[in-house]
Coordinates of C-alpha atoms and ligand atoms in Angstrom, one line a residue:
X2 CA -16.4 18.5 2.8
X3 CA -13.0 19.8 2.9
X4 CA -10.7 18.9 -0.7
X5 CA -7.9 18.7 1.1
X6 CA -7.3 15.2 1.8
X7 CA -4.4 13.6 4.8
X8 CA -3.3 10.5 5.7
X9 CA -0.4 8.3 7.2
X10 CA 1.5 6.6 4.4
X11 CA 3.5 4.2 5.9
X12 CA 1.9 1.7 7.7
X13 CA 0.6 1.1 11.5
X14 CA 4.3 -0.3 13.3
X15 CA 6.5 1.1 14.7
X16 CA 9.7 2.2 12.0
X17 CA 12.3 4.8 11.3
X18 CA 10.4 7.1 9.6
X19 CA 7.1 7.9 8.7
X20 CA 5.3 9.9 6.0
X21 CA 1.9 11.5 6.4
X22 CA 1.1 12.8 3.3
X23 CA -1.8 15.9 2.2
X24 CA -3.3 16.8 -0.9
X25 CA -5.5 19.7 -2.2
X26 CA -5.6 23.1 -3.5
X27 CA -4.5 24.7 0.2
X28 CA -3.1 22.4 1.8
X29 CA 0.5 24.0 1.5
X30 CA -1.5 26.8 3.7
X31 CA -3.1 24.4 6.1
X32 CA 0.8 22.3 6.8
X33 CA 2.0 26.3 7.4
X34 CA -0.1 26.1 10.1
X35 CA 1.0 23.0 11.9
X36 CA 4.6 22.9 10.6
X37 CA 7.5 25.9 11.1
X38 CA 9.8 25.2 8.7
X39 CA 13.5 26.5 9.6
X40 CA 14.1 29.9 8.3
X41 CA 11.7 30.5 5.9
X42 CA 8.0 30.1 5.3
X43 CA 6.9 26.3 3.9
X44 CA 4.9 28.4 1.7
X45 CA 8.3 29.8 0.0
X46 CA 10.3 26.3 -0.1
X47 CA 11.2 25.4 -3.4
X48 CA 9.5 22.6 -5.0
X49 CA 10.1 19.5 -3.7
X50 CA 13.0 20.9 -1.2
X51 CA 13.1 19.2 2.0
X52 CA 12.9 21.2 4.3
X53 CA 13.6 21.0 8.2
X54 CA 11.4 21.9 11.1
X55 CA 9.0 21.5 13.6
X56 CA 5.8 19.9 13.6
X57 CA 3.1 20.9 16.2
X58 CA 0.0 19.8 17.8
X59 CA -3.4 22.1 17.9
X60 CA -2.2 23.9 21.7
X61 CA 1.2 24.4 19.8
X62 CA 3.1 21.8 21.7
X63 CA 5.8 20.2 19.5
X64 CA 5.2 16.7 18.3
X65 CA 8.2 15.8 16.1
X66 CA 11.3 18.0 14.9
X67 CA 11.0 16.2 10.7
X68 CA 11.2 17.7 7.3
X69 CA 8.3 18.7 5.1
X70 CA 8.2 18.8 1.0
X71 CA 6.1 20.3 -1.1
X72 CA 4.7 19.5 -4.8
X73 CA 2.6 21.9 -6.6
X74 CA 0.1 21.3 -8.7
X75 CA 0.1 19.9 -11.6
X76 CA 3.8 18.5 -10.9
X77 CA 3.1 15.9 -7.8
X78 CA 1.7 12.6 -8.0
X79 CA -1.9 13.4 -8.0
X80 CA -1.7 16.5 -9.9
X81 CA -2.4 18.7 -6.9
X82 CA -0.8 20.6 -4.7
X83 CA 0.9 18.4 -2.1
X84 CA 2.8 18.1 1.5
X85 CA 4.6 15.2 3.1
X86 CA 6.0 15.2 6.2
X87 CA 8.6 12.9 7.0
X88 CA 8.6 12.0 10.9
X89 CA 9.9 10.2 13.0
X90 CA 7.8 6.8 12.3
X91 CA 5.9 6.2 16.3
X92 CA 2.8 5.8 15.4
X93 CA 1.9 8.0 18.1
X94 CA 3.6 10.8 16.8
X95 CA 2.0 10.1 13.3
X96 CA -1.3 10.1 14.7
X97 CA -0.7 13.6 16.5
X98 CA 0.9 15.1 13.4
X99 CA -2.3 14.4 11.3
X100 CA -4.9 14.6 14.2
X101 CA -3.2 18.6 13.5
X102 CA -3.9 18.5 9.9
X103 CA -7.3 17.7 10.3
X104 CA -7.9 20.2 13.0
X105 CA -5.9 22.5 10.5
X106 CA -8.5 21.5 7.7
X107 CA -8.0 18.6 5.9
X108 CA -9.9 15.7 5.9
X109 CA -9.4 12.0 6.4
X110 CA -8.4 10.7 3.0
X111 CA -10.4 7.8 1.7
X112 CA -8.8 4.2 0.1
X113 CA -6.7 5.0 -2.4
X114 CA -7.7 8.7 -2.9
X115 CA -4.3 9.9 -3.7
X116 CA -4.1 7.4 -6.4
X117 CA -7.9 7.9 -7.5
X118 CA -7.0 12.1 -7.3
X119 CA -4.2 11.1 -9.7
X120 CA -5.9 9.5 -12.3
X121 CA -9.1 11.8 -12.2
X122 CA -6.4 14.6 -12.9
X123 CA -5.0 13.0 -15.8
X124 CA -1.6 11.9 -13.6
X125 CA -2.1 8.1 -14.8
X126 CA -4.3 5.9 -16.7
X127 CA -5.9 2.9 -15.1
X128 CA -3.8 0.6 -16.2
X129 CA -0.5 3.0 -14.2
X130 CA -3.6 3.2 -11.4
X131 CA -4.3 -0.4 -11.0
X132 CA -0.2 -1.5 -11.3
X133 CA 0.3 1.1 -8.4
X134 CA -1.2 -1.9 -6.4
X135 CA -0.1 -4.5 -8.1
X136 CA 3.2 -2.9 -6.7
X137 CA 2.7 -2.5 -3.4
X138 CA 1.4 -6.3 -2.8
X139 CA 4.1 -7.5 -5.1
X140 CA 5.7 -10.5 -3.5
X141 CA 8.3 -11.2 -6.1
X142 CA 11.2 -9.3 -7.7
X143 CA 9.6 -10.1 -10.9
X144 CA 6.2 -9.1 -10.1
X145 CA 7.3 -6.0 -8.7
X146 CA 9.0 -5.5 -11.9
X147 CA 6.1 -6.3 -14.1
X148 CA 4.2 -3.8 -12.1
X149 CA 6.9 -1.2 -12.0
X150 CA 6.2 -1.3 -15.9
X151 CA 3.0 -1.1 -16.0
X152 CA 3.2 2.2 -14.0
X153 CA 5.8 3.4 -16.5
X154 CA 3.1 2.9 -18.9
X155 CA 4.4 0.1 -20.8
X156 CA 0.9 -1.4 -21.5
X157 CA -0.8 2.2 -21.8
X158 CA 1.6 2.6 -24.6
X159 CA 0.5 -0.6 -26.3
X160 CA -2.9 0.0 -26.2
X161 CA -2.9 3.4 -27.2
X162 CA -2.0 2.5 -30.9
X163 CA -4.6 0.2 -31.3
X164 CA -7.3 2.9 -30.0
X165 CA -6.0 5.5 -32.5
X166 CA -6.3 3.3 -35.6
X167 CA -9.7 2.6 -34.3
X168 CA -10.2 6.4 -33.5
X169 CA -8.7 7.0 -37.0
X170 CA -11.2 4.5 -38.5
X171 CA -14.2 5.7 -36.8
X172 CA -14.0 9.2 -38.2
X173 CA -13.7 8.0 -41.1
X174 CA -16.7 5.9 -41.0
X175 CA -18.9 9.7 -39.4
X176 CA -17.6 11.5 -42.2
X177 CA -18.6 9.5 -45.1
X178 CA -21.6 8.7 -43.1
X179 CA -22.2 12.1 -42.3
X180 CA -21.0 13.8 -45.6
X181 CA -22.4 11.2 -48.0
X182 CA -21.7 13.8 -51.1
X183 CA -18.1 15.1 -50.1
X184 CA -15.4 13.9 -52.0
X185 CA -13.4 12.5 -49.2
X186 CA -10.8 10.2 -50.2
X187 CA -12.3 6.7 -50.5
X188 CA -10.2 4.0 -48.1
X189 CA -11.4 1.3 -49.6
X190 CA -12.9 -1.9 -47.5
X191 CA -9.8 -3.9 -48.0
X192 CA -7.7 -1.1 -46.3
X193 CA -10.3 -0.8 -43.6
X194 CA -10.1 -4.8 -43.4
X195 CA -6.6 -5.0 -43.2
X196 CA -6.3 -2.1 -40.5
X197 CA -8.6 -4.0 -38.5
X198 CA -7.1 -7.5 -38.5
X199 CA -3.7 -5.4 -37.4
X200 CA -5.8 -3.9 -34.4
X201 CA -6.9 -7.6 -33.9
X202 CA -3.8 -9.3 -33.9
X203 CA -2.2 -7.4 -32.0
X204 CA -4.9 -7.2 -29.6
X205 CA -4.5 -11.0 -29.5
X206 CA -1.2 -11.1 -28.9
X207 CA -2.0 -9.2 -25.7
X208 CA -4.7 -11.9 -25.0
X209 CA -1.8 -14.5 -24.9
X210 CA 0.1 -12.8 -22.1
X211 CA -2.6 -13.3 -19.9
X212 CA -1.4 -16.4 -18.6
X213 CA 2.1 -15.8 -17.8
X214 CA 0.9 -12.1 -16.5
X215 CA -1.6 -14.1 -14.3
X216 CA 1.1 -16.1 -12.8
X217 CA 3.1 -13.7 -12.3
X218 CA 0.5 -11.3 -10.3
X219 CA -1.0 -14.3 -8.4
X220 CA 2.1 -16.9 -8.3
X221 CA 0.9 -20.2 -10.3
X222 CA -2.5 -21.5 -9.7
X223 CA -1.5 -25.3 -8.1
X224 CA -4.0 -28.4 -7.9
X225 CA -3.2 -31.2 -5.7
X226 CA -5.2 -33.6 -6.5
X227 CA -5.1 -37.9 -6.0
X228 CA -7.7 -40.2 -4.0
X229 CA -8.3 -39.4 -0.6
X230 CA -5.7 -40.5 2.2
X231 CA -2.9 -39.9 -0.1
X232 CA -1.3 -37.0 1.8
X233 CA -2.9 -34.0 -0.1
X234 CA -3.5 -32.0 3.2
X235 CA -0.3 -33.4 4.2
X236 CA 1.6 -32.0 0.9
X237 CA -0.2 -28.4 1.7
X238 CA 0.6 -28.4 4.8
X239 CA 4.2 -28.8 4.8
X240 CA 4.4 -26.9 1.9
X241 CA 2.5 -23.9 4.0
X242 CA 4.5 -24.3 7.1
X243 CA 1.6 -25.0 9.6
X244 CA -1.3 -27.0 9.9
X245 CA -3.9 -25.4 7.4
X246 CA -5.8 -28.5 6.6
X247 CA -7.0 -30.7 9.6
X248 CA -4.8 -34.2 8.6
X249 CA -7.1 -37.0 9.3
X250 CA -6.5 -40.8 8.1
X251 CA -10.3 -41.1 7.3
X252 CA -10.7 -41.0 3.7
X253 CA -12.4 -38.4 2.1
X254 CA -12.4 -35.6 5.1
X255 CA -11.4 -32.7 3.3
X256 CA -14.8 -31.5 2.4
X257 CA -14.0 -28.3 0.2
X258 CA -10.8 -26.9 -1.6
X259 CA -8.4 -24.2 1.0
X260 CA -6.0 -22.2 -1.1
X261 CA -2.8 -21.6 0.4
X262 CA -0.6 -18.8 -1.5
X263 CA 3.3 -20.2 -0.3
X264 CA 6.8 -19.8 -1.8
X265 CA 8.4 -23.3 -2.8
X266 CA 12.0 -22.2 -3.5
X267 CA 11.6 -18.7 -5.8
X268 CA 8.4 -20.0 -7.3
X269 CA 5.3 -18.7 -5.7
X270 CA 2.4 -21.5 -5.1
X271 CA -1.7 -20.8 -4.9
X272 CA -2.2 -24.5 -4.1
X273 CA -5.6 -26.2 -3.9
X274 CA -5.9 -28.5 -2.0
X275 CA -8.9 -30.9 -3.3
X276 CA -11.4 -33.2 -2.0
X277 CA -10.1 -36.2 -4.1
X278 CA -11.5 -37.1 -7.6
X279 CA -14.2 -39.7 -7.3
X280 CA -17.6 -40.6 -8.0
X281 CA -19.9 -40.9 -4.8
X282 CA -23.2 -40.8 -3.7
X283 CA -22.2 -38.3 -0.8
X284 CA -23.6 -35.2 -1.2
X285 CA -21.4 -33.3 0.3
X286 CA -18.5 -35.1 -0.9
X287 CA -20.1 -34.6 -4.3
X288 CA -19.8 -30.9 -3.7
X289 CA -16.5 -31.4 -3.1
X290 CA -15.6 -33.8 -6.1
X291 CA -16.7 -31.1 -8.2
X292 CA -14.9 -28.5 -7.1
X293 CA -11.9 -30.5 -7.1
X294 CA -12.5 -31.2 -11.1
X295 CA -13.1 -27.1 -11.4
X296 CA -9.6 -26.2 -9.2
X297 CA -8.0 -28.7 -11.6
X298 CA -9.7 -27.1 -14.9
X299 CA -8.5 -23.6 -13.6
X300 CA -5.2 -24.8 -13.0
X301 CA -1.8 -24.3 -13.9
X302 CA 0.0 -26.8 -12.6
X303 CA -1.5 -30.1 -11.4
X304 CA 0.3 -31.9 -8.7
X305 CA -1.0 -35.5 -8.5
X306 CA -0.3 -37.1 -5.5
X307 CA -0.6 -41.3 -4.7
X308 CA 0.2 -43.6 -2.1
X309 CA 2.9 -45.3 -3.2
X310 CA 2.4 -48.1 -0.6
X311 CA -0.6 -49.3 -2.9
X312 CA -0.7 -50.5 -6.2
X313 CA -2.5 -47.1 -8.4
X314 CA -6.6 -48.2 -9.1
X315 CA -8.8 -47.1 -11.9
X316 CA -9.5 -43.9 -9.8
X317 CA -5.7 -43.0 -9.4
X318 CA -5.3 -43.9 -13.6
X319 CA -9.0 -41.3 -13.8
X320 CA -7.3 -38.3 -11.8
X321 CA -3.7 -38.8 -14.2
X322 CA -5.7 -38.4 -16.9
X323 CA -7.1 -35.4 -15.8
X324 CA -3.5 -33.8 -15.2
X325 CA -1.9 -34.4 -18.0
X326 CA -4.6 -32.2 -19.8
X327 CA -2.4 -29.5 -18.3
X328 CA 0.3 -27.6 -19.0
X329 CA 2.6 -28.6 -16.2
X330 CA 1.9 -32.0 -14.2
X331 CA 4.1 -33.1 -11.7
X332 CA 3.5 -36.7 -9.6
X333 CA 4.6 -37.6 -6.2
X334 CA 4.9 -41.0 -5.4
X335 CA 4.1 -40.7 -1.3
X336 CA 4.4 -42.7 1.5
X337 CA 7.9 -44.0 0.5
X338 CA 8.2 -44.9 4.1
X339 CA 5.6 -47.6 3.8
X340 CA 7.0 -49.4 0.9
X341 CA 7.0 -49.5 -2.8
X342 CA 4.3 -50.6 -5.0
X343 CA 4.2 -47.6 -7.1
X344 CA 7.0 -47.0 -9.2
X345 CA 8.4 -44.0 -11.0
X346 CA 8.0 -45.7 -14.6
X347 CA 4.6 -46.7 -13.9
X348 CA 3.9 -42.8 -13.9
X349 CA 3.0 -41.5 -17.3
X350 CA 4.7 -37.9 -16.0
X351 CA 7.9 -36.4 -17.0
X352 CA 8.4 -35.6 -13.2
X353 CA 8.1 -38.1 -11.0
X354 CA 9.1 -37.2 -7.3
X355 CA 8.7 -39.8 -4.6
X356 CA 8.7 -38.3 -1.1
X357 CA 7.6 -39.3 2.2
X358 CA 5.5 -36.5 3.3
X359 CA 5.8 -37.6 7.5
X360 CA 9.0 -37.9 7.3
X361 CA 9.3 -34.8 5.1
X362 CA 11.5 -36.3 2.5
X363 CA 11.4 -35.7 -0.7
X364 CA 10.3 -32.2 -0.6
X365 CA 13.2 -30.3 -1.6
X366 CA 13.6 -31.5 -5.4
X367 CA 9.9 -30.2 -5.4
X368 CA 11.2 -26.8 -5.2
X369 CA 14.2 -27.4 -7.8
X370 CA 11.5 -28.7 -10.3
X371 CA 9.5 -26.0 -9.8
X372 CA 12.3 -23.1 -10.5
X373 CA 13.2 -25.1 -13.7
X374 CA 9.4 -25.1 -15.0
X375 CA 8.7 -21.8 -14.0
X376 CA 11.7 -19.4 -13.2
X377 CA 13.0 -17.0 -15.9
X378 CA 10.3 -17.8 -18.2
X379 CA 8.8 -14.5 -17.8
X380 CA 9.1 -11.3 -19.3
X381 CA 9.0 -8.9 -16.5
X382 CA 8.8 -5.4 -18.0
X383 CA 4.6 -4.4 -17.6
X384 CA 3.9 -5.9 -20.9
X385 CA 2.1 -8.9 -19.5
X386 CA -1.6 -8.3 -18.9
X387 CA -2.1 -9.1 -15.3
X388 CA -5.2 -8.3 -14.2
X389 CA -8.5 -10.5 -15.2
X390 CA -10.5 -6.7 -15.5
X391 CA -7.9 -5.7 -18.0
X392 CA -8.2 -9.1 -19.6
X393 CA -12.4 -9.4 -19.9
X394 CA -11.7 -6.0 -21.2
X395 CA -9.4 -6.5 -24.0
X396 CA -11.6 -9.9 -25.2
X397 CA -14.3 -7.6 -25.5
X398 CA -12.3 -5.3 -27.7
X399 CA -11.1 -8.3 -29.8
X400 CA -14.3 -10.0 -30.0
X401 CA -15.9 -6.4 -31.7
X402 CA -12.9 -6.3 -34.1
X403 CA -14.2 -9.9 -35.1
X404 CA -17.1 -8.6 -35.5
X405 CA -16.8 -5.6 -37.3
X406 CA -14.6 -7.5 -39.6
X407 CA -17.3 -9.7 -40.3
X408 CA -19.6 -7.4 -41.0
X409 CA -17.3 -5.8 -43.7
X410 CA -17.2 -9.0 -45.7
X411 CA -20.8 -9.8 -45.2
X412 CA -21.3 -6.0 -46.7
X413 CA -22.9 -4.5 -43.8
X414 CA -24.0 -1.1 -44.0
X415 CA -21.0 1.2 -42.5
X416 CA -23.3 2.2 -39.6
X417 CA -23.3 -1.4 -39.0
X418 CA -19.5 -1.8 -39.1
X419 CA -19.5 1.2 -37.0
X420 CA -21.2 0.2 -34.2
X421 CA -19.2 -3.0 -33.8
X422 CA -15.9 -0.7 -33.8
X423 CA -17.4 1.9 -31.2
X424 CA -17.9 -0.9 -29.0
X425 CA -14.3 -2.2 -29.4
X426 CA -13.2 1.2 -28.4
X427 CA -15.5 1.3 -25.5
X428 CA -14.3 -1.9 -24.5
X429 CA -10.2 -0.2 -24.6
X430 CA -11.5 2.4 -23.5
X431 CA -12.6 0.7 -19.9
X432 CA -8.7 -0.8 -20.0
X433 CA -7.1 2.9 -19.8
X434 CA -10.3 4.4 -18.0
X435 CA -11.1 6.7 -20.7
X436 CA -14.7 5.3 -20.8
X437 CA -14.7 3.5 -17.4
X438 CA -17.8 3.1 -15.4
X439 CA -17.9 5.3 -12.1
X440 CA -19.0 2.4 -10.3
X441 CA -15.6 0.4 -11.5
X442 CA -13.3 3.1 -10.9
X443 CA -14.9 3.3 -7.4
X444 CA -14.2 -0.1 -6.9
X445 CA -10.8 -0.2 -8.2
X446 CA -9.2 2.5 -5.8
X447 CA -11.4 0.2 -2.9
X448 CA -8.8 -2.0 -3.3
X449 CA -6.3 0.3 -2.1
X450 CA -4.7 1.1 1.3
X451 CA -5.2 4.6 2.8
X452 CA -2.4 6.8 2.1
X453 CA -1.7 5.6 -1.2
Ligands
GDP209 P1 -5.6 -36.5 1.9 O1 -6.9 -37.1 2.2 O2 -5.1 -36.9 0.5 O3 -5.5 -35.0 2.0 O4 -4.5 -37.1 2.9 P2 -4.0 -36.6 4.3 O5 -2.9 -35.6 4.0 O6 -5.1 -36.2 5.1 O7 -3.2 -37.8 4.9 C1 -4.0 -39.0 5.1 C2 -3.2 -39.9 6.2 O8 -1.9 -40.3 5.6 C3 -2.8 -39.1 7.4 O9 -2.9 -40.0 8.5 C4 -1.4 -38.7 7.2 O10 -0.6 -38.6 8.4 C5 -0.9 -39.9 6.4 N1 0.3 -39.6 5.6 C6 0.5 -38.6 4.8 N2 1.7 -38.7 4.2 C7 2.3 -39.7 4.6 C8 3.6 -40.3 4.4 O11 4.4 -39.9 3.7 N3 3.8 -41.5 5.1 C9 2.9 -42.1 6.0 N4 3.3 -43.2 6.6 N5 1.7 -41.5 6.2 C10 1.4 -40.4 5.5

């Protein structure tokens, strides 16, 4: 199979321009064959000189008049030598230009195989790998910029002092292990305690980000919960634009929770919409009861809905309960239209909204609430951890510190001790991709367009 790997970067529609891109050790010869640069040979442009010229088909017949650029190894983004062509963006010319390249030689480049090539050559670690992602699906300024960071390196760069005082303590551990008679200079368990309960706090620290990361990655994780027949569907639905959620006024008919990822003002929403809270003998609705307790448990942000038509029951006072166990619970007071039974003070929230959801009223202060609970409260520079791999990871690590701290006071043997800090390093180690299964790495760049 050929190393030389092409593919179209830019996307299947029609735009201005667009880039098919090659990588591999002769692939600079193989775009010479397909592309007459003007005046000189591509092989003798500069690196990373665009260059003007013709691009042609395999019976020589010119597809596009574009500019080429290439990067030689180890200075282009996968640490290889590279050629991008930049075309004129039909996708039929796109698809010509790199039906050439393959006839030329290269190959059909897999998901993410640029970015995989990258990191295999030492280009970025997995954490730069998995932002490059993470940036390209970003749907928010912010979580562009968290991800631009992170492929800066910001969190590579905190992690990397924490694995060296582990590397650091390790070799310590093999040589007085391994050189039980040498005079090497004794640390001393408090120093190696002490060194340890750094790496764990700040390891911690990390841990802590996770939420606000996760929020910003995935927009915050929404519950709307309240008896059936309140106007939870409703509330997605006109929240989502369109009808996600059949609307029926038979109580209890939405059988399972539908996420819906939407943009309320400049927060982004992945509301649930739930069966209702309530104890039943229906089995399905059962089902559906407890997933609604789970979306609510593995919230962020409840949004308890009631109709304010009828006086709130036991079961309405039940679901509240539930809500304010989170961080941020807002109420809507619905079906204003209908009258008033419910009122704000008989709410125990600090937002109250009351909105009639048919009459789409009401709605808009949702969105002002929700940009002063959530907007600018994040740190947006890739030192969030995101990404729920990253996260398992790092409570591994932390957990092992525990551990091996433990095992100091409980005057474990240092082989003992040892293990516990191999496997925190192990467990960082799978966070940078140092020590990363195949099988994980595989699936990571599965995640990733072609081209990229
Ligand atoms: P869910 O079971 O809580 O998801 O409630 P739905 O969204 O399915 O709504 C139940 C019924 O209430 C439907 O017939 C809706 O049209 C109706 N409904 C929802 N919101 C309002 C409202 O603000 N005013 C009135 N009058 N009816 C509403």
């Amino acid at each position: 199979m050929s190393k030389i790997i092409a593919a179209i970067s830019t996307g299947k529609q029609v735009c201005a321009i667009g880039i098919i891109r090659m990588s591999g050790e002769g692939c600079i010869a193989v775009a010479e064959q397909v592309f007459t640069a003007q005046g000189v040979p591509l092989s003798q442009v500069p690196n990373r000189k665009l260059v003007m010229g013709s691009l042609q088909d395999s019976q020589g017949r010119v597809i596009d008049h574009c500019m080429a650029v290439c990067s030689r190894a180890p200075h282009s983004y996968t640490g290889e030598d590279t050629v991008e062509f930049h075309c004129h963006g039909s996708p039929a010319v796109l698809a010509a230009g790199l039906d050439a390249l393959y006839r030329a030689g290269a190959r059909p480049a897999q998901r993410g195989e640029f970015t995989k090539r990258a990191f295999l050559n030492g280009k970025l670690d997995l954490t730069q790998a998995e932002a490059v992602i993470d940036l390209i699906e970003a749907d928010t300024a912010d979580a562009a910029a968290n991800a631009a960071g992170q492929v800066g390196g910001v969190l590579q760069r905190k992690l990397a002092p924490i694995y060296d005082t582990l590397t650091d303590l390790c070799s310590h551990f093999h040589a007085v292990l391994d050189y039980p008679d040498e005079d090497i200079e004794d640390f001393g368990l408090q120093n190696y305690a002490s060194t340890l309960r750094s790496a764990a706090k700040e390891l911690y620290a990390l841990l802590m980000t996770y939420g606000q990361g996760r929020i910003l990655r995935q927009g915050v994780a929404a519950a709307i919960v309240g008896k059936p027949n309140v106007g939870k569907s409703s509330l997605l639905n006109a929240l989502a634009g369109f009808e996600r959620v059949i609307v029926t006024d038979i109580p209890g008919t939405t059988r399972d929770t539908v996420e819906e990822s939407v943009m309320v003002g400049s927060t982004r929403l992945r509301l649930i919409d739930t069966a209702g809270i309530r104890e039943t003998e229906d089995t399905v609705e059962a089902l559906g009861v407890e997933r609604s307790k789970k979306a609510l448990e593995e919230a962020d942000l409840a949004i308890f809905v009631c109709d304010g038509s009828q006086a709130l029951t036991e079961e309405d006072r039940e679901i509240i309960d539930l809500c304010l166990e989170l961080p941020h619970a807002i109420a809507l007071i619905n079906k204003s239209d209908l009258g008033t039974a419910v009122q704000p003070g008989d709410l125990p929230f600090t937002i109250v909204l009351e909105t009639s959801l048919t009459k789409k009223e009401g709605l808009d202060k949702l969105a002002e609430v929700l940009d002063d609970m959530f907007a600018g409260e994040l740190p947006c520079d890739g030192s969030l951890l995101t990404n729920a791999r990253q996260y398992d990871a790092c409570r591994r690590a932390y957990e092992s510190i525990l551990e091996s701290l433990k095992g100091l006071q409980l005057g474990q043997t240092p082989d003992a001790v040892l293990t516990d800090i191999e496997e925190a390093m192990e467990a960082m180690g799978e966070v940078t991709g140092a020590t990363v299964r195949e099988d994980i790495t595989a699936r990571i760049f599965e995640r990733f367009c072609v081209g990229k």
